[in-house]
Amino acid sequence: MENYCRKFLIKMPENFGDGNGYRVKLYRNEKSAAVLESGGETFGFDVIAEITGNDFYSDKAIAARNGKLLMLEIERRWLVKIPDCIGEFPFHVIEQAYLAPENGFQGRIRRLDDRFIYTEKARTGSAASRIENERDITEEEYERLKERTILNTVKKKRYLIPCGGLKFELDVFENTVETGYAIMEAELPEESAEVRFPDFLEIVREVTEDEYYTNRNFASMDRIKLLK
């Protein structure tokens, strides 16, 4: 059997067979992606990211996810006015920073209260969906990775607001140019899911497809400007 030394996450190919110099691995629980194994060539497949040596895509890790290849985050975002009743809701204190992109993934470290998390994300072609791989890390790992981060550290309070079966997360950022505004997110079971907002929220506009309103972009600002 030929030994393939590199692995790529690819969009589900029309050609499901193996070819000369490569092998395509399909997973029963995955409809949108597959794994390409080769000596380094990508043979014209639509590559999402390289996953050679990535622990999230080891056979053991995939088996632990019951054979699921991708962990997808489906999320929409809105620019909102901060409601007067915001103090009634529980919140987390968050700081997060970003690592240089590598092999198609954007790495992020986050301190959420007293928990430390490493996350990597990759695009899927939809503004609302991202591949998201996440694991807890130690405080020592967090501090070590922090030395490799780029741009600025984003600091915020994340308020948790349940409504209509969804959990809205309203991020109030430190170091903003304007006061009174925030970014609200909701994670959805599917992109077409209906969203019903809490009555007390004033929505300025949806910003799901606007890259300006990402935390990664806010990290590039000395002061976060929410109204562009």
XYZ file of C-alpha atoms in Angstrom:
228
model
C 0.000 0.000 0.000
C 1.316 3.427 -0.914
C 2.453 5.580 2.019
C 0.944 9.095 1.944
C 2.721 11.607 4.169
C 0.352 14.588 4.011
C -3.358 15.076 4.701
C -5.750 17.788 3.520
C -9.306 18.626 4.484
C -11.214 19.069 1.210
C -14.738 19.904 0.166
C -16.689 16.793 -0.771
C -15.433 15.808 -4.237
C -17.601 14.810 -7.163
C -15.164 11.973 -7.824
C -15.410 9.631 -4.859
C -12.738 7.204 -6.041
C -9.027 7.106 -5.308
C -6.602 8.197 -7.972
C -3.014 7.797 -9.048
C -0.961 9.199 -6.186
C -3.748 9.984 -3.736
C -6.500 8.531 -1.586
C -9.811 10.157 -0.600
C -11.284 9.103 2.750
C -15.022 9.626 3.265
C -16.802 9.620 6.621
C -20.327 8.350 7.113
C -21.402 11.338 9.219
C -20.028 13.991 6.895
C -21.782 15.373 3.812
C -19.633 18.379 2.987
C -16.008 17.360 3.453
C -13.510 14.520 3.081
C -9.829 13.856 3.708
C -7.273 13.758 0.896
C -4.070 11.826 1.572
C -1.138 12.278 -0.784
C 2.546 13.009 -1.023
C 1.794 16.725 -1.009
C -0.100 17.306 -4.257
C -3.747 18.397 -4.048
C -4.781 17.200 -7.543
C -7.229 20.047 -8.161
C -9.441 19.299 -5.146
C -10.972 22.259 -3.293
C -8.759 22.390 -0.181
C -10.141 23.851 3.044
C -6.979 23.381 5.118
C -3.983 21.116 5.546
C -4.397 18.757 8.502
C -1.080 16.874 8.441
C -0.177 16.189 12.067
C -3.263 18.026 13.374
C -4.460 16.205 16.482
C -8.075 17.222 15.860
C -8.036 14.985 12.768
C -6.223 11.941 14.077
C -8.073 8.639 13.653
C -8.427 8.486 17.448
C -9.979 11.979 17.694
C -12.413 11.335 14.848
C -13.423 8.019 16.404
C -14.066 9.829 19.714
C -16.498 12.082 17.790
C -18.358 8.980 16.594
C -16.806 9.252 13.149
C -17.712 12.924 12.674
C -15.060 14.698 10.636
C -16.101 18.345 11.082
C -17.223 20.326 14.094
C -19.223 23.191 12.598
C -20.179 26.443 14.273
C -23.247 28.053 12.671
C -23.543 31.567 13.966
C -25.138 34.914 13.117
C -24.075 38.318 14.434
C -25.824 41.663 14.946
C -24.766 45.162 15.940
C -27.087 46.153 18.789
C -27.631 48.899 21.339
C -26.805 47.828 24.884
C -30.141 47.461 26.722
C -30.747 49.179 30.055
C -31.513 45.800 31.652
C -28.142 44.257 30.745
C -27.159 44.030 34.435
C -29.911 41.467 35.025
C -28.113 38.777 33.016
C -25.154 36.547 33.941
C -21.887 37.178 32.147
C -18.379 35.840 31.535
C -15.198 37.903 31.557
C -13.199 37.107 28.418
C -9.813 37.996 27.022
C -8.666 36.484 23.749
C -5.812 36.818 21.322
C -4.851 35.377 17.950
C -1.995 33.357 16.548
C -0.652 33.731 13.025
C -2.784 31.700 10.560
C -1.290 28.324 9.713
C -2.313 25.705 7.135
C -5.685 27.373 6.563
C -6.636 27.611 10.260
C -6.809 30.710 12.453
C -5.659 29.893 15.985
C -7.085 31.679 19.019
C -6.429 31.491 22.750
C -9.074 32.569 25.232
C -9.350 33.062 28.946
C -13.001 32.678 29.943
C -13.250 33.477 33.651
C -10.818 30.888 35.066
C -10.913 28.532 32.087
C -8.264 28.515 29.330
C -9.170 27.421 25.790
C -7.376 26.925 22.484
C -9.564 27.168 19.357
C -8.798 26.925 15.660
C -11.223 27.956 12.929
C -11.374 27.616 9.146
C -13.783 28.959 6.557
C -16.351 26.742 4.851
C -17.479 29.146 2.107
C -20.499 30.358 4.097
C -20.342 33.533 6.186
C -22.490 31.917 8.880
C -20.581 28.627 9.176
C -17.055 27.917 10.373
C -15.141 24.775 11.189
C -14.343 25.076 14.880
C -12.000 22.819 16.844
C -11.621 23.514 20.542
C -9.797 22.093 23.549
C -9.046 23.179 27.100
C -5.443 24.079 27.869
C -3.589 24.826 31.087
C -2.793 28.327 32.294
C 0.864 27.579 31.557
C 0.039 26.647 27.952
C -2.047 29.792 27.653
C 0.796 32.039 28.830
C 3.259 30.268 26.540
C 0.993 30.666 23.501
C 0.323 34.283 24.441
C 3.965 35.059 23.667
C 3.280 34.036 20.034
C 0.105 36.045 19.527
C -0.292 38.804 16.973
C -2.209 42.093 17.091
C -3.964 43.203 20.307
C -5.717 41.251 23.034
C -9.507 41.664 22.891
C -11.205 42.086 26.280
C -14.957 41.962 26.809
C -17.861 40.905 28.983
C -20.177 38.334 27.408
C -23.759 38.479 28.678
C -25.937 35.370 28.261
C -29.509 36.110 27.174
C -31.881 33.158 26.530
C -34.843 33.668 24.197
C -36.990 31.411 22.014
C -34.847 28.322 22.462
C -31.647 30.192 21.542
C -28.908 31.556 23.754
C -27.883 35.029 22.646
C -24.403 36.165 23.637
C -23.994 39.921 23.875
C -20.356 41.106 23.866
C -19.580 44.442 25.492
C -16.001 45.352 24.576
C -13.422 47.286 26.536
C -11.518 50.099 24.855
C -14.204 51.137 22.378
C -14.534 54.466 20.601
C -18.316 54.577 21.096
C -20.227 53.561 24.190
C -23.696 52.078 24.140
C -23.155 49.492 21.399
C -22.299 45.797 21.415
C -22.073 42.750 19.168
C -24.630 40.004 19.709
C -24.186 36.437 18.475
C -26.450 33.415 18.349
C -25.366 29.869 17.568
C -27.936 28.111 15.402
C -28.735 24.440 14.740
C -28.821 25.213 10.992
C -28.319 28.275 8.803
C -32.026 28.526 7.949
C -33.162 28.450 11.607
C -35.665 31.134 12.560
C -34.410 33.774 15.006
C -36.734 35.553 17.429
C -35.125 38.435 19.324
C -35.786 39.498 22.921
C -38.311 42.353 22.937
C -36.000 44.715 24.823
C -33.191 44.583 22.259
C -32.759 47.270 19.612
C -31.039 45.798 16.553
C -28.981 48.250 14.507
C -28.278 45.751 11.718
C -27.114 42.210 11.028
C -23.349 41.945 10.445
C -22.899 38.190 9.884
C -21.413 38.673 6.424
C -19.354 41.752 7.300
C -15.767 40.792 8.167
C -15.326 44.192 9.803
C -17.391 43.000 12.760
C -15.246 40.015 13.688
C -13.206 39.807 16.861
C -10.155 39.081 14.716
C -10.579 42.437 13.003
C -11.210 44.219 16.304
C -7.851 42.849 17.486
C -6.190 44.916 14.740
C -7.526 48.183 16.215
C -5.871 50.245 18.938
C -9.392 51.281 19.949
C -12.388 49.252 18.790
C -14.696 51.252 16.536
C -18.105 49.589 16.379
C -19.736 52.187 14.120
C -17.798 52.258 10.872
